[in-house]
Amino acid sequence: MSRIKRGRGMAASWYGIARTATIDRAGAWAELDDGGTGKVVTGVTEIGEGILTVLAQIAADEMGIKPEDVTIGDNDTARSPEAAHAGATRQTYMIGNSVALAAREALKVLHEELADHWDVATSDLRAFDGQVWAEGTNHRMSMDEAVATCKARGVVPVGSASFTAHGTGLDPVNGSGSPWQAYVFGTQVAEVEVDTWTGEVQVLGIWAAHDVGRAINPRGVEGQIEGGVVQGLGQALMEEYITDKGHAITHGFAKYILPTSLDIPQINSIIVEDPDPKSPLRAKGIGEPSLVPTAPAIMNAIYDAIGVRIKTLPATPERILKALRERNPKQTPVARDNRPQRTNTARHSAATI
Amino acid sequence: MPKLTITANVNGRKISRETQPFSRLLDFLREDLNLTGAKEGCGAGECGTCSVFVDGTLVKSCLMPAAKAQGTRIETIEGLAKPGSLTVLQKAFHKTGASQCGYCIPGMVMAATSALRENPNADIEEIKERLGGNICRCTGYTKIFEAVEMTKAILAGDSPESVLEEDKVGDSYIGANVRRLDAPSKVSGRLKYAADIKMYDMLQMQVLRSPFAHATIRSIDTHEAEAMDGVACVITADDVPGNDGFGVFVHDQPIMARGKVRHVGEAVAAVAAEDVLTARRALSKIKVEYEALPGLYDPSEAMKPDAPIIHDYAPDNLIKHIPIRKGDIEKGFAEADIILEDDFSTQQVEHAYLEPEAGIAYVDPDDVVVVISPSQNITHHRHMLAEIIAKPINKVRFIMSPVGGGFGGKEDMIYQGMLALGAMKTHRPVQLNFTREESLIASAKRHPARIHYKMGLKLDGRLTAISFDMLSDGGAYGMSSEGVMRKAAILSCGPYKVDNVNIDTRAVYTNNTPSGAFRTFGGMQAQFATESMMDMAAETLGMDPFAIRRINMMTIGATTHTQQTLETASLDRVLAAAETASRWEKGAPTVRGSERRDLCGPDTRQSCTLGARIKTNHNNPRFCAQVA
């Protein structure tokens, strides 16, 4: 039997968007501000996924300005409208839609004033990237001038909105109910290499196809997939918080092992867009779903490579070796045989470091 | 203790500054020079967030005594580029989206800068090795590699600097790769997280934590601690003026232990003092009399009749049971041609956000109690804290500080209440920064799960029945257990049409570290079992893994396990996308790795054998060389 084995596995998954089995809501305020800039205030929580940039893109698109001209007032319970928590893969869906609706309303206020000013129909007005114009006419001005014109007429272009997602509770006896109005689906393929002498598993490739509804920022979506895959890989192969009679054994990062740059497979993200019919943005989400299929895809790939099925996570080298031994006790390799002979040079350089 | 004067060149300027003799270089930079770009992620040299250059060499400043920096040349993230500008590498991080929460990023930028300074021609294997001492929990590292390679190409003249610019927009900003607006603040180390903020007259809080997993508290004597010079206040559960109790679904957790402790690391008392050291010394003067109680450490023991009771309101130790029933499970298994039955288990997992919990509280001039923290749910925290401190809701204000990673682990209000009590008792700002060890033992984890699975199928691969039973260790407090059990139950049997299901998920109390919200909220534990079973069924039936899933997949109009009718469904599309992209070779999953012809493609990485930096001719076996 050759020492190094490779294999492939796949797993599919599904996930619900926004809070589970309950109604969900988020609010936002928007204003077209002096200089043709935008101001959005909402109780959003940027936890790293890039939601502030996503909201700036949404507000910019709705208000006809540039994302870098949008200022976002974020979460402060005394200053911003409620948009609830950062979790449940809900921020793009819930807050994104509330910001879209609020920004749309602010632009509508501005358009009504401009339509009157230019004597055109509001339905002919357009705005994009800092310019406002009336279709089929020569009327055009910068958003800077448009806001000034609106204010000179005594009107501040503001909007506000609340967005609702209609989930219903589960029946306490049979669990029936409609927990979410939007679902996403995903599929991942993993390619692994298993060292049958040491039990070490390396994940060399992941192909991750995820439906996100509509990608507001594709690069940001990739970032969420890559981060989710690596957390899934950590749980699949190395991470384990261990306690002994309630006392943590893994009380630091020397004991609690996390994926580092050396553990990262090539991650090939495939973004699938199946638009959500129930929301103005038609986007759904990706934060949590990207993690779901990674561990089972890796376990299925390990099985493909070496014929042992790991049903207890994580698939540590010790567990892999034990499973191999139990499957075929006669062929148990002795890991010690593989230890590289240490030279004096190697020992010396280790000491210098 | 006599102070130590450090004279060094920091970011090109000569400085001479006093510090404590026990200061680490990280303390000197952050506390004495206010250079907060270097972060404390672990305090043990394991995560790399505190990386700086000392005499040109990358070091972890949490491991270096400040005294050793005497006379050295120090370069921090703040010194890489002139104020208001960015280096090529920082711009590349901005362009590729290499920063997410941003907490590891200053350290990562320093490590990547070091890699390219050490070897401007480093290949990707060497770059990965040189970044190996820096942990990132958000990005999956991929965009970071891209940024370093982009920088390398620009510096070598192989790529124009224009690649760093924003992509041109088409006719909409929806779908555009707009560069992250917050990236410049993160790649430059300018963004202030809660632990980076200093306020005038601010106290430091430290927390006394339980060494027992389950014990009655007989008494807490705080007199000696309170009398200490530099101590502003000591707080215990007795200082809570309102209804003490918080939690995401059930409010079963007191701000600090009330009458008994239920897990190791639970907060028992807290001290606010002029500095961290005084607060820590004061903790050692607090006398707590415990009486140990029998502990409960195994979830399957929790529901036995004679099991210790963790919470009086739940004599059976059950936090939540979610049942789902559809169709006729007996009939479904009777119709099956094959039945597979197996057990799976998943482990407790730590979120390991690089930013440990941190926060500040103060009482503002209008008597509003203000808490600044990187919480994922300040809306709910405001509700709960108002009740706990007996204030009208508009007299409680929560401000979100930049969140250095959360993943669900920062939804629980495990320290904000103590900060509020400290501020109310002293009317001074109070700051609390967790150590990594404290974060590990006091914060919630991913629910470990034990799953018993039974699946019935026809010979053509159609599912006829699934029985799914999951038991989870909720640990000492309820936190998000109820919601996690609900989501696990709803998603458990996967995106497949099954007429007959019998699903039960249960979370129980034990004296282990609490389990709570963690990215997927029960979804991954459940679907790990389902997706393993689907492959086991495919092998038994001799079917391709994609094929068996397609036969069973939910499509538009399908009825879910909770009997909801799906109005959209995209599983067919994602299956096709993954199958095509991965060049999947069809076949049953019968351990055919050695015969596959779809391995070792250009869309995989090389296997890692270490030593890329020293380029020795290591003779580790390489699989692709064998097959080539």
PDB file of C-alpha atoms in Angstrom, chain A residues 202-353:
ATOM      1  CA  GLN A 202      -4.332  17.822   4.073  1.00  0.00           C
ATOM      2  CA  VAL A 203      -7.179  19.437   2.204  1.00  0.00           C
ATOM      3  CA  LEU A 204      -5.794  20.501  -1.153  1.00  0.00           C
ATOM      4  CA  GLY A 205      -8.853  21.727  -2.979  1.00  0.00           C
ATOM      5  CA  ILE A 206     -12.370  22.870  -2.194  1.00  0.00           C
ATOM      6  CA  TRP A 207     -14.990  23.698  -4.806  1.00  0.00           C
ATOM      7  CA  ALA A 208     -17.765  25.622  -3.132  1.00  0.00           C
ATOM      8  CA  ALA A 209     -20.944  26.444  -5.041  1.00  0.00           C
ATOM      9  CA  HIS A 210     -23.417  28.577  -3.108  1.00  0.00           C
ATOM     10  CA  ASP A 211     -26.656  30.270  -3.976  1.00  0.00           C
ATOM     11  CA  VAL A 212     -26.611  33.785  -2.484  1.00  0.00           C
ATOM     12  CA  GLY A 213     -29.694  35.180  -4.217  1.00  0.00           C
ATOM     13  CA  ARG A 214     -27.852  38.104  -5.706  1.00  0.00           C
ATOM     14  CA  ALA A 215     -24.224  38.982  -4.964  1.00  0.00           C
ATOM     15  CA  ILE A 216     -24.049  42.640  -3.926  1.00  0.00           C
ATOM     16  CA  ASN A 217     -20.239  42.440  -3.726  1.00  0.00           C
ATOM     17  CA  PRO A 218     -18.917  39.209  -5.315  1.00  0.00           C
ATOM     18  CA  ARG A 219     -15.466  39.598  -3.790  1.00  0.00           C
ATOM     19  CA  GLY A 220     -17.059  39.958  -0.364  1.00  0.00           C
ATOM     20  CA  VAL A 221     -19.120  36.814  -1.002  1.00  0.00           C
ATOM     21  CA  GLU A 222     -15.920  34.943  -1.879  1.00  0.00           C
ATOM     22  CA  GLY A 223     -14.388  36.189   1.357  1.00  0.00           C
ATOM     23  CA  GLN A 224     -17.320  34.759   3.302  1.00  0.00           C
ATOM     24  CA  ILE A 225     -17.056  31.426   1.491  1.00  0.00           C
ATOM     25  CA  GLU A 226     -13.290  31.214   2.067  1.00  0.00           C
ATOM     26  CA  GLY A 227     -13.637  32.072   5.759  1.00  0.00           C
ATOM     27  CA  GLY A 228     -16.505  29.620   6.251  1.00  0.00           C
ATOM     28  CA  VAL A 229     -14.671  26.823   4.477  1.00  0.00           C
ATOM     29  CA  VAL A 230     -11.592  27.292   6.661  1.00  0.00           C
ATOM     30  CA  GLN A 231     -13.652  27.288   9.862  1.00  0.00           C
ATOM     31  CA  GLY A 232     -15.318  24.109   8.576  1.00  0.00           C
ATOM     32  CA  LEU A 233     -11.884  22.638   7.856  1.00  0.00           C
ATOM     33  CA  GLY A 234     -10.741  23.512  11.379  1.00  0.00           C
ATOM     34  CA  GLN A 235     -13.711  21.740  12.880  1.00  0.00           C
ATOM     35  CA  ALA A 236     -13.247  18.787  10.534  1.00  0.00           C
ATOM     36  CA  LEU A 237      -9.580  18.170  11.268  1.00  0.00           C
ATOM     37  CA  MET A 238      -8.107  19.881  14.309  1.00  0.00           C
ATOM     38  CA  GLU A 239     -10.228  22.069  16.546  1.00  0.00           C
ATOM     39  CA  GLU A 240     -11.555  20.694  19.808  1.00  0.00           C
ATOM     40  CA  TYR A 241     -12.310  22.451  23.062  1.00  0.00           C
ATOM     41  CA  ILE A 242     -11.728  19.817  25.721  1.00  0.00           C
ATOM     42  CA  THR A 243     -12.691  19.917  29.374  1.00  0.00           C
ATOM     43  CA  ASP A 244     -11.970  17.531  32.203  1.00  0.00           C
ATOM     44  CA  LYS A 245     -14.634  17.679  34.884  1.00  0.00           C
ATOM     45  CA  GLY A 246     -15.480  21.156  33.680  1.00  0.00           C
ATOM     46  CA  HIS A 247     -11.874  22.427  33.602  1.00  0.00           C
ATOM     47  CA  ALA A 248     -10.575  23.507  30.202  1.00  0.00           C
ATOM     48  CA  ILE A 249      -7.609  21.479  28.967  1.00  0.00           C
ATOM     49  CA  THR A 250      -7.352  23.600  25.818  1.00  0.00           C
ATOM     50  CA  HIS A 251      -6.953  26.950  27.543  1.00  0.00           C
ATOM     51  CA  GLY A 252      -4.784  28.719  24.981  1.00  0.00           C
ATOM     52  CA  PHE A 253      -3.930  28.669  21.284  1.00  0.00           C
ATOM     53  CA  ALA A 254      -0.995  26.345  21.961  1.00  0.00           C
ATOM     54  CA  LYS A 255      -3.534  23.698  22.963  1.00  0.00           C
ATOM     55  CA  TYR A 256      -6.528  24.783  20.936  1.00  0.00           C
ATOM     56  CA  ILE A 257      -5.273  24.263  17.390  1.00  0.00           C
ATOM     57  CA  LEU A 258      -6.525  26.582  14.657  1.00  0.00           C
ATOM     58  CA  PRO A 259      -5.991  26.502  10.887  1.00  0.00           C
ATOM     59  CA  THR A 260      -3.038  28.639   9.751  1.00  0.00           C
ATOM     60  CA  SER A 261      -1.851  29.700   6.323  1.00  0.00           C
ATOM     61  CA  LEU A 262      -0.236  26.278   5.846  1.00  0.00           C
ATOM     62  CA  ASP A 263      -3.550  24.428   6.148  1.00  0.00           C
ATOM     63  CA  ILE A 264      -5.446  26.306   3.483  1.00  0.00           C
ATOM     64  CA  PRO A 265      -6.699  24.469   0.402  1.00  0.00           C
ATOM     65  CA  GLN A 266      -7.125  26.211  -2.894  1.00  0.00           C
ATOM     66  CA  ILE A 267     -10.703  27.402  -2.523  1.00  0.00           C
ATOM     67  CA  ASN A 268     -12.635  27.650  -5.771  1.00  0.00           C
ATOM     68  CA  SER A 269     -15.823  29.635  -5.152  1.00  0.00           C
ATOM     69  CA  ILE A 270     -18.740  29.438  -7.525  1.00  0.00           C
ATOM     70  CA  ILE A 271     -21.424  32.033  -6.855  1.00  0.00           C
ATOM     71  CA  VAL A 272     -24.906  30.984  -7.953  1.00  0.00           C
ATOM     72  CA  GLU A 273     -27.662  33.604  -8.079  1.00  0.00           C
ATOM     73  CA  ASP A 274     -31.231  32.446  -7.589  1.00  0.00           C
ATOM     74  CA  PRO A 275     -32.959  35.760  -6.793  1.00  0.00           C
ATOM     75  CA  ASP A 276     -35.237  36.019  -3.772  1.00  0.00           C
ATOM     76  CA  PRO A 277     -38.731  36.891  -5.034  1.00  0.00           C
ATOM     77  CA  LYS A 278     -39.872  38.309  -1.687  1.00  0.00           C
ATOM     78  CA  SER A 279     -37.540  41.246  -1.191  1.00  0.00           C
ATOM     79  CA  PRO A 280     -36.680  44.355  -3.198  1.00  0.00           C
ATOM     80  CA  LEU A 281     -32.949  43.585  -3.352  1.00  0.00           C
ATOM     81  CA  ARG A 282     -33.460  39.903  -4.278  1.00  0.00           C
ATOM     82  CA  ALA A 283     -30.249  39.080  -2.368  1.00  0.00           C
ATOM     83  CA  LYS A 284     -30.165  36.360   0.305  1.00  0.00           C
ATOM     84  CA  GLY A 285     -27.017  35.613   2.335  1.00  0.00           C
ATOM     85  CA  ILE A 286     -23.831  33.565   2.716  1.00  0.00           C
ATOM     86  CA  GLY A 287     -22.252  34.114   6.160  1.00  0.00           C
ATOM     87  CA  GLU A 288     -23.192  30.868   7.846  1.00  0.00           C
ATOM     88  CA  PRO A 289     -24.158  28.586   4.919  1.00  0.00           C
ATOM     89  CA  SER A 290     -20.601  28.488   3.583  1.00  0.00           C
ATOM     90  CA  LEU A 291     -19.442  26.481   6.599  1.00  0.00           C
ATOM     91  CA  VAL A 292     -22.121  23.777   6.581  1.00  0.00           C
ATOM     92  CA  PRO A 293     -20.981  21.301   3.879  1.00  0.00           C
ATOM     93  CA  THR A 294     -17.199  21.548   4.448  1.00  0.00           C
ATOM     94  CA  ALA A 295     -16.727  18.977   7.217  1.00  0.00           C
ATOM     95  CA  PRO A 296     -18.906  16.243   5.656  1.00  0.00           C
ATOM     96  CA  ALA A 297     -17.291  16.813   2.229  1.00  0.00           C
ATOM     97  CA  ILE A 298     -13.869  16.329   3.852  1.00  0.00           C
ATOM     98  CA  MET A 299     -14.990  13.191   5.729  1.00  0.00           C
ATOM     99  CA  ASN A 300     -16.449  11.752   2.514  1.00  0.00           C
ATOM    100  CA  ALA A 301     -13.144  12.510   0.777  1.00  0.00           C
ATOM    101  CA  ILE A 302     -11.139  10.804   3.532  1.00  0.00           C
ATOM    102  CA  TYR A 303     -13.315   7.736   3.057  1.00  0.00           C
ATOM    103  CA  ASP A 304     -12.685   7.854  -0.679  1.00  0.00           C
ATOM    104  CA  ALA A 305      -8.940   7.980  -0.038  1.00  0.00           C
ATOM    105  CA  ILE A 306      -8.419   5.390   2.680  1.00  0.00           C
ATOM    106  CA  GLY A 307     -11.726   3.593   3.232  1.00  0.00           C
ATOM    107  CA  VAL A 308     -12.282   4.633   6.818  1.00  0.00           C
ATOM    108  CA  ARG A 309     -15.331   6.613   7.788  1.00  0.00           C
ATOM    109  CA  ILE A 310     -14.770   9.163  10.525  1.00  0.00           C
ATOM    110  CA  LYS A 311     -18.026   9.705  12.392  1.00  0.00           C
ATOM    111  CA  THR A 312     -16.530  11.526  15.350  1.00  0.00           C
ATOM    112  CA  LEU A 313     -15.080  14.974  14.704  1.00  0.00           C
ATOM    113  CA  PRO A 314     -12.368  16.113  14.493  1.00  0.00           C
ATOM    114  CA  ALA A 315     -10.502  13.677  12.240  1.00  0.00           C
ATOM    115  CA  THR A 316      -7.179  14.101  14.008  1.00  0.00           C
ATOM    116  CA  PRO A 317      -4.107  12.098  12.936  1.00  0.00           C
ATOM    117  CA  GLU A 318      -4.595   9.930  16.028  1.00  0.00           C
ATOM    118  CA  ARG A 319      -8.170   9.133  15.043  1.00  0.00           C
ATOM    119  CA  ILE A 320      -7.210   8.389  11.443  1.00  0.00           C
ATOM    120  CA  LEU A 321      -4.427   6.033  12.517  1.00  0.00           C
ATOM    121  CA  LYS A 322      -6.689   4.284  14.999  1.00  0.00           C
ATOM    122  CA  ALA A 323      -9.367   3.836  12.347  1.00  0.00           C
ATOM    123  CA  LEU A 324      -6.788   2.485   9.886  1.00  0.00           C
ATOM    124  CA  ARG A 325      -5.478   0.057  12.491  1.00  0.00           C
ATOM    125  CA  GLU A 326      -8.958  -1.167  13.336  1.00  0.00           C
ATOM    126  CA  ARG A 327      -9.760  -1.667   9.675  1.00  0.00           C
ATOM    127  CA  ASN A 328      -6.601  -3.591   8.928  1.00  0.00           C
ATOM    128  CA  PRO A 329      -4.526  -4.452  11.998  1.00  0.00           C
ATOM    129  CA  LYS A 330      -1.829  -6.337  10.073  1.00  0.00           C
ATOM    130  CA  GLN A 331      -0.836  -3.372   7.968  1.00  0.00           C
ATOM    131  CA  THR A 332      -0.365  -0.950  10.829  1.00  0.00           C
ATOM    132  CA  PRO A 333       2.449   1.367   9.838  1.00  0.00           C
ATOM    133  CA  VAL A 334       4.734   2.524  12.581  1.00  0.00           C
ATOM    134  CA  ALA A 335       4.864   6.257  12.512  1.00  0.00           C
ATOM    135  CA  ARG A 336       8.276   6.292  14.182  1.00  0.00           C
ATOM    136  CA  ASP A 337       9.846   4.875  11.026  1.00  0.00           C
ATOM    137  CA  ASN A 338       9.039   8.074   9.267  1.00  0.00           C
ATOM    138  CA  ARG A 339      10.835  10.462  11.570  1.00  0.00           C
ATOM    139  CA  PRO A 340      13.457  12.318   9.552  1.00  0.00           C
ATOM    140  CA  GLN A 341      16.977  11.824  10.849  1.00  0.00           C
ATOM    141  CA  ARG A 342      17.906  15.000  12.629  1.00  0.00           C
ATOM    142  CA  THR A 343      21.223  16.394  11.569  1.00  0.00           C
ATOM    143  CA  ASN A 344      23.372  18.598  13.745  1.00  0.00           C
ATOM    144  CA  THR A 345      22.745  21.483  11.393  1.00  0.00           C
ATOM    145  CA  ALA A 346      19.014  21.140  11.811  1.00  0.00           C
ATOM    146  CA  ARG A 347      19.305  21.078  15.584  1.00  0.00           C
ATOM    147  CA  HIS A 348      21.563  24.082  15.540  1.00  0.00           C
ATOM    148  CA  SER A 349      19.248  26.192  13.418  1.00  0.00           C
ATOM    149  CA  ALA A 350      16.289  25.253  15.587  1.00  0.00           C
ATOM    150  CA  ALA A 351      18.177  26.535  18.604  1.00  0.00           C
ATOM    151  CA  THR A 352      19.055  29.808  16.893  1.00  0.00           C
ATOM    152  CA  ILE A 353      15.406  30.485  16.110  1.00  0.00           C
TER     153      ILE A 353
END
